[in-house]
Short mmCIF file of C-alpha atoms and ligand atoms in Angstrom, two decimals:
data_model
loop_
_atom_site.label_atom_id
_atom_site.label_comp_id
_atom_site.label_asym_id
_atom_site.label_seq_id
_atom_site.Cartn_x
_atom_site.Cartn_y
_atom_site.Cartn_z
CA UNK A 1 0.12 0.07 0.17
CA UNK A 2 1.17 3.39 -1.15
CA UNK A 3 2.56 5.35 1.39
CA UNK A 4 0.56 8.61 2.40
CA UNK A 5 2.26 12.29 2.65
CA UNK A 6 1.91 14.81 4.71
CA UNK A 7 -0.42 17.93 3.33
CA UNK A 8 2.05 20.08 5.82
CA UNK A 9 5.13 18.66 6.84
CA UNK A 10 5.56 15.65 3.93
CA UNK A 11 5.96 12.99 6.70
CA UNK A 12 4.18 9.34 6.38
CA UNK A 13 0.62 9.41 7.57
CA UNK A 14 -1.16 6.91 8.92
CA UNK A 15 -4.82 5.62 7.85
CA UNK A 16 -6.99 5.18 10.87
CA UNK A 17 -9.82 4.81 9.86
CA UNK A 18 -12.07 4.77 6.03
CA UNK A 19 -15.61 5.78 5.52
CA UNK A 20 -15.67 4.55 2.15
CA UNK A 21 -17.43 6.68 -1.17
CA UNK A 22 -18.70 9.82 0.47
CA UNK A 23 -20.37 12.91 -0.66
CA UNK A 24 -19.45 16.32 -0.47
CA UNK A 25 -21.17 17.31 3.10
CA UNK A 26 -22.85 20.33 2.48
CA UNK A 27 -24.02 19.63 -1.37
CA UNK A 28 -27.57 19.14 -1.00
CA UNK A 29 -29.53 18.41 -4.37
CA UNK A 30 -32.42 19.50 -6.18
CA UNK A 31 -35.01 17.04 -6.61
CA UNK A 32 -34.89 15.38 -10.25
CA UNK A 33 -30.74 16.51 -10.53
CA UNK A 34 -29.26 13.53 -8.82
CA UNK A 35 -27.35 12.44 -11.48
CA UNK A 36 -23.79 13.85 -11.67
CA UNK A 37 -22.53 13.39 -7.67
CA UNK A 38 -20.00 13.59 -6.92
CA UNK A 39 -18.16 11.46 -5.11
CA UNK A 40 -14.17 10.98 -2.64
CA UNK A 41 -12.91 8.67 -0.50
CA UNK A 42 -13.73 10.02 2.57
CA UNK A 43 -10.37 8.65 5.07
CA UNK A 44 -8.36 9.51 7.92
CA UNK A 45 -4.85 9.03 9.56
CA UNK A 46 -1.81 11.07 11.40
CA UNK A 47 1.57 12.24 10.26
CA UNK A 48 4.10 10.05 12.28
CA UNK A 49 6.50 13.28 12.44
CA UNK A 50 4.24 16.76 12.73
CA UNK A 51 1.02 14.65 14.20
CA UNK A 52 -1.79 16.41 12.25
CA UNK A 53 -4.21 14.30 11.97
CA UNK A 54 -6.15 14.97 8.14
CA UNK A 55 -8.00 13.46 5.40
CA UNK A 56 -6.31 11.42 3.15
CA UNK A 57 -7.98 12.67 -0.11
CA UNK A 58 -8.56 16.36 -0.69
CA UNK A 59 -12.18 17.92 -2.61
CA UNK A 60 -11.22 20.51 -4.62
CA UNK A 61 -12.51 23.70 -2.97
CA UNK A 62 -14.44 25.26 -5.82
CA UNK A 63 -16.93 22.30 -5.36
CA UNK A 64 -17.03 22.74 -1.69
CA UNK A 65 -17.15 26.61 -0.94
CA UNK A 66 -19.20 28.68 -3.99
CA UNK A 67 -22.38 31.00 -4.43
CA UNK A 68 -24.57 27.92 -3.32
CA UNK A 69 -22.90 26.90 -0.22
CA UNK A 70 -26.09 27.04 2.42
CA UNK A 71 -24.47 27.17 5.50
CA UNK A 72 -25.43 29.73 7.87
CA UNK A 73 -23.45 30.10 11.14
CA UNK A 74 -26.57 32.65 12.34
CA UNK A 75 -29.00 29.47 12.36
CA UNK A 76 -28.52 28.64 16.14
CA UNK A 77 -28.97 31.46 18.41
CA UNK A 78 -25.88 29.98 21.13
CA UNK A 79 -23.45 30.40 18.25
CA UNK A 80 -24.77 33.87 17.66
CA UNK A 81 -24.69 35.11 21.49
CA UNK A 82 -20.71 32.98 21.51
CA UNK A 83 -19.26 35.04 18.37
CA UNK A 84 -20.88 38.56 20.10
CA UNK A 85 -18.93 37.41 23.08
CA UNK A 86 -15.96 36.72 20.63
CA UNK A 87 -15.81 40.16 19.29
CA UNK A 88 -16.42 42.14 22.25
CA UNK A 89 -13.72 40.91 23.95
CA UNK A 90 -11.38 41.67 20.90
CA UNK A 91 -13.38 45.10 20.92
CA UNK A 92 -11.67 45.16 24.68
CA UNK A 93 -8.64 43.78 24.38
CA UNK A 94 -6.92 43.96 20.72
CA UNK A 95 -8.58 46.48 19.32
CA UNK A 96 -8.66 49.86 20.97
CA UNK A 97 -6.37 51.71 19.03
CA UNK A 98 -7.63 54.38 16.82
CA UNK A 99 -7.40 52.73 13.39
CA UNK A 100 -7.67 49.42 14.63
CA UNK A 101 -7.89 46.75 12.02
CA UNK A 102 -9.50 43.01 12.30
CA UNK A 103 -9.53 40.46 9.07
CA UNK A 104 -11.56 37.66 9.11
CA UNK A 105 -10.94 34.24 7.25
CA UNK A 106 -14.63 32.32 7.35
CA UNK A 107 -16.75 35.15 7.97
CA UNK A 108 -19.75 33.56 6.18
CA UNK A 109 -22.91 35.39 7.20
CA UNK A 110 -21.23 38.14 9.11
CA UNK A 111 -21.96 36.14 12.44
CA UNK A 112 -19.07 37.53 13.89
CA UNK A 113 -18.28 40.83 12.47
CA UNK A 114 -21.32 42.36 12.95
CA UNK A 115 -20.78 43.50 16.37
CA UNK A 116 -17.48 44.67 15.25
CA UNK A 117 -19.05 46.62 12.62
CA UNK A 118 -21.56 47.97 14.57
CA UNK A 119 -18.89 49.07 17.18
CA UNK A 120 -17.43 50.92 14.01
CA UNK A 121 -14.14 49.52 14.08
CA UNK A 122 -12.39 48.53 10.65
CA UNK A 123 -12.58 45.12 9.45
CA UNK A 124 -12.84 42.93 6.68
CA UNK A 125 -14.74 39.25 6.16
CA UNK A 126 -12.62 37.35 3.72
CA UNK A 127 -15.39 34.37 2.80
CA UNK A 128 -15.29 31.92 -0.92
CA UNK A 129 -18.91 32.20 -0.25
CA UNK A 130 -21.10 34.43 -2.08
CA UNK A 131 -24.51 33.55 -0.79
CA UNK A 132 -22.80 34.26 2.96
CA UNK A 133 -21.10 36.79 1.51
CA UNK A 134 -23.39 38.73 0.38
CA UNK A 135 -26.05 38.24 3.42
CA UNK A 136 -22.75 39.06 5.67
CA UNK A 137 -22.57 42.70 3.22
CA UNK A 138 -26.40 42.96 3.36
CA UNK A 139 -26.48 43.74 7.10
CA UNK A 140 -23.15 46.36 6.32
CA UNK A 141 -20.56 44.17 7.06
CA UNK A 142 -17.48 45.15 4.56
CA UNK A 143 -16.61 41.20 2.61
CA UNK A 144 -14.48 40.02 -0.24
CA UNK A 145 -15.65 37.30 -1.58
CA UNK A 146 -12.85 34.99 -2.03
CA UNK A 147 -10.29 32.33 -0.65
CA UNK A 148 -8.10 33.73 2.16
CA UNK A 149 -4.36 32.62 0.47
CA UNK A 150 -1.04 34.03 0.40
CA UNK A 151 -1.56 36.24 -2.53
CA UNK A 152 -5.37 37.85 -1.90
CA UNK A 153 -3.66 38.27 2.13
CA UNK A 154 -0.87 40.14 0.22
CA UNK A 155 -3.47 41.89 -1.91
CA UNK A 156 -5.47 42.82 1.29
CA UNK A 157 -2.27 44.22 3.03
CA UNK A 158 -1.54 46.39 0.13
CA UNK A 159 -5.05 47.30 0.51
CA UNK A 160 -5.95 48.17 4.34
CA UNK A 161 -2.61 48.10 5.76
CA UNK A 162 -1.64 45.73 8.45
CA UNK A 163 -4.08 43.62 10.63
CA UNK A 164 -4.20 43.93 14.27
CA UNK A 165 -6.21 40.59 14.91
CA UNK A 166 -7.21 37.49 11.97
CA UNK A 167 -9.51 35.99 13.70
CA UNK A 168 -11.08 32.31 11.87
CA UNK A 169 -13.30 30.32 13.67
CA UNK A 170 -13.67 26.76 11.60
CA UNK A 171 -12.07 27.27 8.78
CA UNK A 172 -8.55 26.92 8.98
CA UNK A 173 -9.05 23.14 9.49
CA UNK A 174 -10.84 23.88 6.58
CA UNK A 175 -8.61 25.36 3.93
CA UNK A 176 -5.65 21.72 3.01
CA UNK A 177 -3.75 24.36 1.70
CA UNK A 178 -3.05 25.12 5.17
CA UNK A 179 0.40 27.00 4.22
CA UNK A 180 -0.59 29.51 2.17
CA UNK A 181 -2.76 30.58 4.98
CA UNK A 182 0.02 30.85 7.36
CA UNK A 183 2.40 32.47 4.70
CA UNK A 184 -0.48 35.24 4.10
CA UNK A 185 -1.10 35.56 8.03
CA UNK A 186 2.97 36.27 7.49
CA UNK A 187 2.12 38.89 5.09
CA UNK A 188 -0.88 40.87 6.39
CA UNK A 189 0.09 40.26 10.28
CA UNK A 190 0.92 43.15 12.54
CA UNK A 191 4.38 42.97 14.28
CA UNK A 192 2.39 42.66 17.81
CA UNK A 193 -0.80 41.02 16.06
CA UNK A 194 -2.46 38.14 16.52
CA UNK A 195 -3.87 35.11 14.85
CA UNK A 196 -6.60 33.41 16.73
CA UNK A 197 -8.58 30.30 15.49
CA UNK A 198 -11.50 28.41 17.24
CA UNK A 199 -12.09 24.89 15.73
CA UNK A 200 -13.24 21.48 17.04
CA UNK A 201 -10.84 19.76 19.34
CA UNK A 202 -9.58 16.31 18.32
CA UNK A 203 -9.24 15.12 21.82
CA UNK A 204 -12.76 15.62 22.25
CA UNK A 205 -14.08 14.01 18.26
CA UNK A 206 -12.05 10.99 20.04
CA UNK A 207 -13.10 10.67 23.77
CA UNK A 208 -16.85 10.84 22.30
CA UNK A 209 -16.16 9.11 19.21
CA UNK A 210 -18.06 12.32 17.02
CA UNK A 211 -16.94 10.28 13.68
CA UNK A 212 -19.46 12.15 12.42
CA UNK A 213 -16.72 15.43 12.76
CA UNK A 214 -15.43 13.84 9.58
CA UNK A 215 -16.53 14.98 6.89
CA UNK A 216 -14.80 16.77 2.89
CA UNK A 217 -14.84 20.33 4.75
CA UNK A 218 -12.99 19.20 7.82
CA UNK A 219 -9.50 18.62 6.40
CA UNK A 220 -7.35 18.48 9.41
CA UNK A 221 -8.36 18.22 13.12
CA UNK A 222 -6.50 19.99 14.87
CA UNK A 223 -4.47 19.16 18.60
CA UNK A 224 -2.52 21.76 20.92
CA UNK A 225 0.72 19.46 19.91
CA UNK A 226 -0.02 19.40 16.04
CA UNK A 227 -1.16 23.16 16.17
CA UNK A 228 1.94 24.51 18.42
CA UNK A 229 4.42 22.16 15.46
CA UNK A 230 2.59 24.10 12.60
CA UNK A 231 3.06 27.37 13.45
CA UNK A 232 6.39 26.74 14.27
CA UNK A 233 6.92 25.75 10.74
CA UNK A 234 5.70 28.77 9.32
CA UNK A 235 7.97 31.09 11.90
CA UNK A 236 5.07 31.65 14.44
CA UNK A 237 4.62 30.80 17.76
CA UNK A 238 1.49 28.91 19.94
CA UNK A 239 1.06 31.50 22.97
CA UNK A 240 -2.40 30.46 24.47
CA UNK A 241 -4.73 27.58 24.28
CA UNK A 242 -8.01 28.26 25.27
CA UNK A 243 -11.26 25.31 25.41
CA UNK A 244 -14.61 26.54 24.06
CA UNK A 245 -17.82 24.41 24.45
CA UNK A 246 -18.69 24.93 21.37
CA UNK A 247 -19.50 21.76 18.33
CA UNK A 248 -18.78 19.63 20.75
CA UNK A 249 -15.98 20.91 22.10
CA UNK A 250 -13.28 23.43 20.82
CA UNK A 251 -10.43 25.35 21.38
CA UNK A 252 -9.07 28.67 20.27
CA UNK A 253 -5.40 28.93 19.41
CA UNK A 254 -3.60 32.18 19.55
CA UNK A 255 -0.72 32.82 17.73
CA UNK A 256 1.56 35.08 17.41
CA UNK A 257 5.28 36.25 16.19
CA UNK A 258 7.93 35.03 18.30
CA UNK A 259 8.70 37.16 21.17
CA UNK A 260 5.96 39.99 20.57
CA UNK A 261 3.58 37.48 23.62
CA UNK A 262 4.25 35.57 26.86
CA UNK A 263 3.37 32.14 26.01
CA UNK A 264 0.64 31.57 28.88
CA UNK A 265 0.64 28.05 30.88
CA UNK A 266 -2.16 26.96 29.07
CA UNK A 267 -0.18 25.15 26.13
CA UNK A 268 2.48 23.34 28.23
CA UNK A 269 -0.57 22.04 30.15
CA UNK A 270 -2.87 20.55 27.16
CA UNK A 271 0.25 19.49 26.13
CA UNK A 272 0.78 16.92 29.17
CA UNK A 273 -3.00 16.23 29.19
CA UNK A 274 -2.71 15.61 24.90
CA UNK A 275 0.66 13.00 25.95
CA UNK A 276 -1.25 11.38 29.14
CA UNK A 277 -4.46 10.59 26.96
CA UNK A 278 -2.43 8.79 24.31
CA UNK A 279 -3.60 11.71 21.49
CA UNK A 280 -0.24 10.34 19.12
CA UNK A 281 -0.72 6.73 20.31
CA UNK A 282 -2.33 3.91 17.98
CA UNK A 283 -3.76 2.04 20.47
CA UNK A 284 -6.53 4.89 20.78
CA UNK A 285 -7.24 5.41 17.22
CA UNK A 286 -7.77 1.79 16.81
CA UNK A 287 -10.40 2.01 20.10
CA UNK A 288 -12.30 4.95 18.09
CA UNK A 289 -12.47 2.97 15.18
CA UNK A 290 -13.93 -0.02 17.34
CA UNK A 291 -16.54 2.65 19.08
CA UNK A 292 -17.56 4.27 15.80
CA UNK A 293 -18.31 0.12 14.65
CA UNK A 294 -20.07 -0.13 17.78
CA UNK A 295 -22.37 3.16 17.26
CA UNK A 296 -23.33 2.08 13.46
CA UNK A 297 -24.29 -1.01 14.53
CA UNK A 298 -26.24 0.03 17.66
CA UNK A 299 -28.04 2.93 15.69
CA UNK A 300 -28.73 0.45 12.70
CA UNK A 301 -30.21 -2.15 14.82
CA UNK A 302 -32.28 0.28 16.80
CA UNK A 303 -33.93 2.80 13.58
CA UNK A 304 -34.26 -1.11 11.61
CA UNK A 305 -36.62 -2.44 14.97
CA UNK A 306 -38.01 1.41 14.44
CA UNK A 307 -39.49 0.24 11.61
CA UNK A 308 -40.10 -3.16 11.83
CA UNK A 309 -42.49 -2.18 14.91
CA UNK A 310 -44.12 0.46 12.51
CA UNK A 311 -42.73 3.54 14.68
CA UNK A 312 -42.19 7.02 12.97
CA UNK A 313 -38.60 8.12 12.70
CA UNK A 314 -37.61 11.93 11.44
CA UNK A 315 -33.94 13.55 11.32
CA UNK A 316 -33.36 16.66 12.97
CA UNK A 317 -30.88 18.98 11.61
CA UNK A 318 -29.19 18.70 7.98
CA UNK A 319 -25.52 19.14 9.07
CA UNK A 320 -22.60 18.43 7.49
CA UNK A 321 -22.05 16.29 10.14
CA UNK A 322 -25.00 14.22 9.37
CA UNK A 323 -23.67 13.49 5.70
CA UNK A 324 -21.33 11.05 7.32
CA UNK A 325 -23.45 10.08 9.73
CA UNK A 326 -25.96 9.20 7.20
CA UNK A 327 -24.18 7.70 4.43
CA UNK A 328 -21.38 5.82 6.39
CA UNK A 329 -24.14 4.34 9.13
CA UNK A 330 -26.64 3.73 5.97
CA UNK A 331 -29.94 5.79 6.48
CA UNK A 332 -32.12 5.53 3.85
CA UNK A 333 -35.54 7.31 3.29
CA UNK A 334 -37.37 4.34 4.74
CA UNK A 335 -35.64 4.54 7.98
CA UNK A 336 -35.84 8.08 8.64
CA UNK A 337 -38.26 9.42 6.56
CA UNK A 338 -37.04 13.58 6.15
CA UNK A 339 -34.79 15.77 8.03
CA UNK A 340 -36.12 19.53 9.26
CA UNK A 341 -33.49 22.39 9.22
CA UNK A 342 -33.78 26.00 9.82
CA UNK A 343 -31.55 26.53 6.81
CA UNK A 344 -33.83 28.34 4.04
CA UNK A 345 -31.51 26.48 1.21
CA UNK A 346 -31.59 23.12 2.56
CA UNK A 347 -35.56 23.11 2.75
CA UNK A 348 -36.77 21.40 -0.15
CA UNK A 349 -33.68 19.68 -1.22
CA UNK A 350 -32.30 16.12 -0.67
CA UNK A 351 -29.63 15.05 1.31
CA UNK A 352 -26.40 14.66 -0.71
CA UNK A 353 -25.65 10.63 -1.16
CA UNK A 354 -28.91 9.61 1.08
CA UNK A 355 -31.73 11.41 -0.90
CA UNK A 356 -33.61 12.11 2.31
CA UNK A 357 -35.55 15.22 1.91
CA UNK A 358 -34.99 17.93 3.79
CA UNK A 359 -37.71 20.10 5.12
CA UNK A 360 -38.68 23.30 7.26
CA UNK A 361 -38.71 22.41 11.39
CA UNK A 362 -43.02 23.17 10.74
CA UNK A 363 -42.88 19.67 9.16
CA UNK A 364 -41.66 18.63 12.61
CA UNK A 365 -45.16 18.66 14.64
CA UNK A 366 -47.70 18.23 11.27
CA UNK A 367 -48.17 15.35 13.08
CA UNK A 368 -45.48 15.32 15.93
CA UNK A 369 -43.51 11.58 14.72
CA UNK A 370 -42.29 8.97 17.48
CA UNK A 371 -38.91 9.24 17.49
CA UNK A 372 -35.98 12.20 16.28
CA UNK A 373 -32.77 11.12 15.11
CA UNK A 374 -30.90 14.67 16.43
CA UNK A 375 -28.10 14.86 13.45
CA UNK A 376 -27.33 18.23 15.81
CA UNK A 377 -25.90 17.06 18.79
CA UNK A 378 -23.91 19.91 19.38
CA UNK A 379 -27.37 22.59 19.51
CA UNK A 380 -29.29 19.71 21.42
CA UNK A 381 -29.83 21.98 24.67
CA UNK A 382 -30.74 25.01 21.91
CA UNK A 383 -33.36 22.25 20.08
CA UNK A 384 -34.93 19.98 22.48
CA UNK A 385 -35.81 23.77 24.05
CA UNK A 386 -37.54 24.89 21.15
CA UNK A 387 -38.91 21.85 20.77
CA UNK A 388 -40.08 21.21 24.45
CA UNK A 389 -43.34 20.07 23.17
CA UNK A 390 -42.27 16.85 21.24
CA UNK A 391 -40.79 15.32 24.60
CA UNK A 392 -44.11 16.64 26.77
CA UNK A 393 -46.51 14.77 23.96
CA UNK A 394 -44.46 11.43 23.93
CA UNK A 395 -41.88 11.86 21.30
CA UNK A 396 -38.30 10.60 21.94
CA UNK A 397 -34.78 11.70 21.05
CA UNK A 398 -32.22 9.69 19.44
CA UNK A 399 -28.84 10.28 19.92
CA UNK A 400 -25.36 8.50 18.72
CA UNK A 401 -22.26 10.11 20.09
CA UNK A 402 -21.01 9.04 22.93
CA UNK A 403 -23.00 6.36 21.95
CA UNK A 404 -26.26 5.40 20.91
CA UNK A 405 -28.78 6.75 23.33
CA UNK A 406 -32.75 7.93 23.36
CA UNK A 407 -33.89 10.64 25.46
N1 LIG E 501 -17.02 31.47 10.54
C1 LIG E 501 -18.63 30.51 11.17
C2 LIG E 501 -18.76 30.18 9.14
C3 LIG E 501 -17.75 28.46 9.32
S1 LIG E 501 -17.91 27.91 7.88
C4 LIG E 501 -19.24 29.95 11.69
O1 LIG E 501 -17.95 29.52 12.71
O2 LIG E 501 -19.68 29.89 12.35
C5 LIG E 501 -16.75 27.39 7.23
C6 LIG E 501 -16.86 28.74 6.17
O3 LIG E 501 -15.24 29.01 5.27
C7 LIG E 501 -17.13 29.09 5.18
O4 LIG E 501 -18.65 29.57 4.80
C8 LIG E 501 -16.26 28.90 3.82
O5 LIG E 501 -17.13 29.91 2.75
C9 LIG E 501 -15.13 29.49 4.15
N2 LIG E 501 -13.40 29.17 3.73
C10 LIG E 501 -13.81 28.22 3.18
N3 LIG E 501 -12.55 27.92 2.42
C11 LIG E 501 -12.10 29.76 2.66
C12 LIG E 501 -10.81 30.51 2.39
N4 LIG E 501 -9.64 30.10 2.25
N5 LIG E 501 -10.52 31.76 3.25
C13 LIG E 501 -11.87 32.13 3.96
N6 LIG E 501 -13.10 31.26 3.81
C14 LIG E 501 -12.74 30.28 3.61
P1 LIG E 502 -23.84 22.79 12.06
O1 LIG E 502 -24.02 21.57 13.91
O2 LIG E 502 -22.78 22.73 11.12
O3 LIG E 502 -23.75 24.03 12.95
O4 LIG E 502 -25.21 22.82 11.37
C1 LIG E 502 -26.15 23.32 12.40
C2 LIG E 502 -27.73 22.86 10.97
O5 LIG E 502 -28.92 22.46 12.39
C3 LIG E 502 -27.99 24.15 10.47
O6 LIG E 502 -28.06 23.58 9.46
C4 LIG E 502 -29.04 24.35 11.02
C5 LIG E 502 -29.98 23.83 11.49
N1 LIG E 502 -30.68 23.57 12.80
C6 LIG E 502 -32.15 23.86 13.14
O7 LIG E 502 -32.62 23.41 11.90
N2 LIG E 502 -32.45 24.43 14.58
C7 LIG E 502 -32.18 24.69 15.56
O8 LIG E 502 -32.58 25.51 16.28
C8 LIG E 502 -30.44 24.98 15.58
C9 LIG E 502 -29.35 25.27 16.06
C10 LIG E 502 -29.54 24.09 14.06
ZN1 LIG E 503 2.96 16.15 8.87
#
């Protein structure tokens, strides 16, 4: 078997899970237009040298991020509040100068920059997904519909000057060409500026067997150790890491030029914890693989039994994650008749791969099903409060991480 090469350091990448042929996770289909669907091999491994966990096959970026990319960050009230807090913190700490400037990579519909813009602080959102960028622009945010990389970053520097903060959430890990992102940050960041990004945390994904966090857009799964190595490779220093309770567990990394900031003790603490948790240990990945197969077996057994018993089941949250959950487990429209989602651009479409229909949340209680499979488990609190009548009327939620269970 040919060895896979690390996208960052060219080291050997050891595969630890193969999900097989998978579609583009956010490529919802128009009914009647399902013929030329794109598939790729979704497999993941860890670099023996720099420890970066990464996909083995890369989907071309324009196939994922374009005018019709449907994801809108602002669909979640919890995430809106989270990013408002992120923005407020920057406004109080890093953006206090006369003419401070913040750039966001992957600004989507403006969920974070809205607060910055309202405060009258100079900013620029960069996002290649035109529909999302248009939504941000409509709320008064300055955006550039483009991929952030070395060339666009150099151009931004020439036009707008150096950035005091470069922020990114759930985007840096989406960019296979992350070397170009770091060279871009080098071109754009002020001498004493910070590059701050939040990303789902490998340790949390492994600990909760959250296999559905693995899909085309999540090219890398970061750890403090792999990000420290990544930053160092491009002449930066990882100066802080903070755990944030979003999307099932994430880390907010702060990166600066060497000597500009003092490294907090958090880095050493995380590194020690990652070592103790065996985050680069083959046995950890073997355990993950076994747990994922158990989840698939348990979930499919339940869904088949419910169908045999004449129970109705619908899905909740046509998440990108659900593409992996549905297509890897083999869930079909016979088992889950449709999936509710609040995103207008997903409603009336078909889920990638499985072609299960997506309906608005109004279809949920019309009438309520016996069971709802919660694909948006990271938004469980928000959704269960919103849909509390479902449980009150006798409905039950099915969750599949950290293991299959019914609540
Ligand atoms: N920051 C938001 C959006 C995350 S979704 C949040 O946390 O909710 C990922 C976003 O990254 C998408 O809007 C996608 O269009 C954008 N993206 C992908 N590649 C990018 C790149 N090279 N530069 C900037 N944005 C990118
Ligand atoms: P995410 O897990 O990638 O953030 O995606 C969440 C999906 O769930 C997104 O398509 C929006 C949808 N959603 C609802 O349908 N109702 C809700 O209350 C929330 C919070 C999300
Ligand atoms: Zn590597």
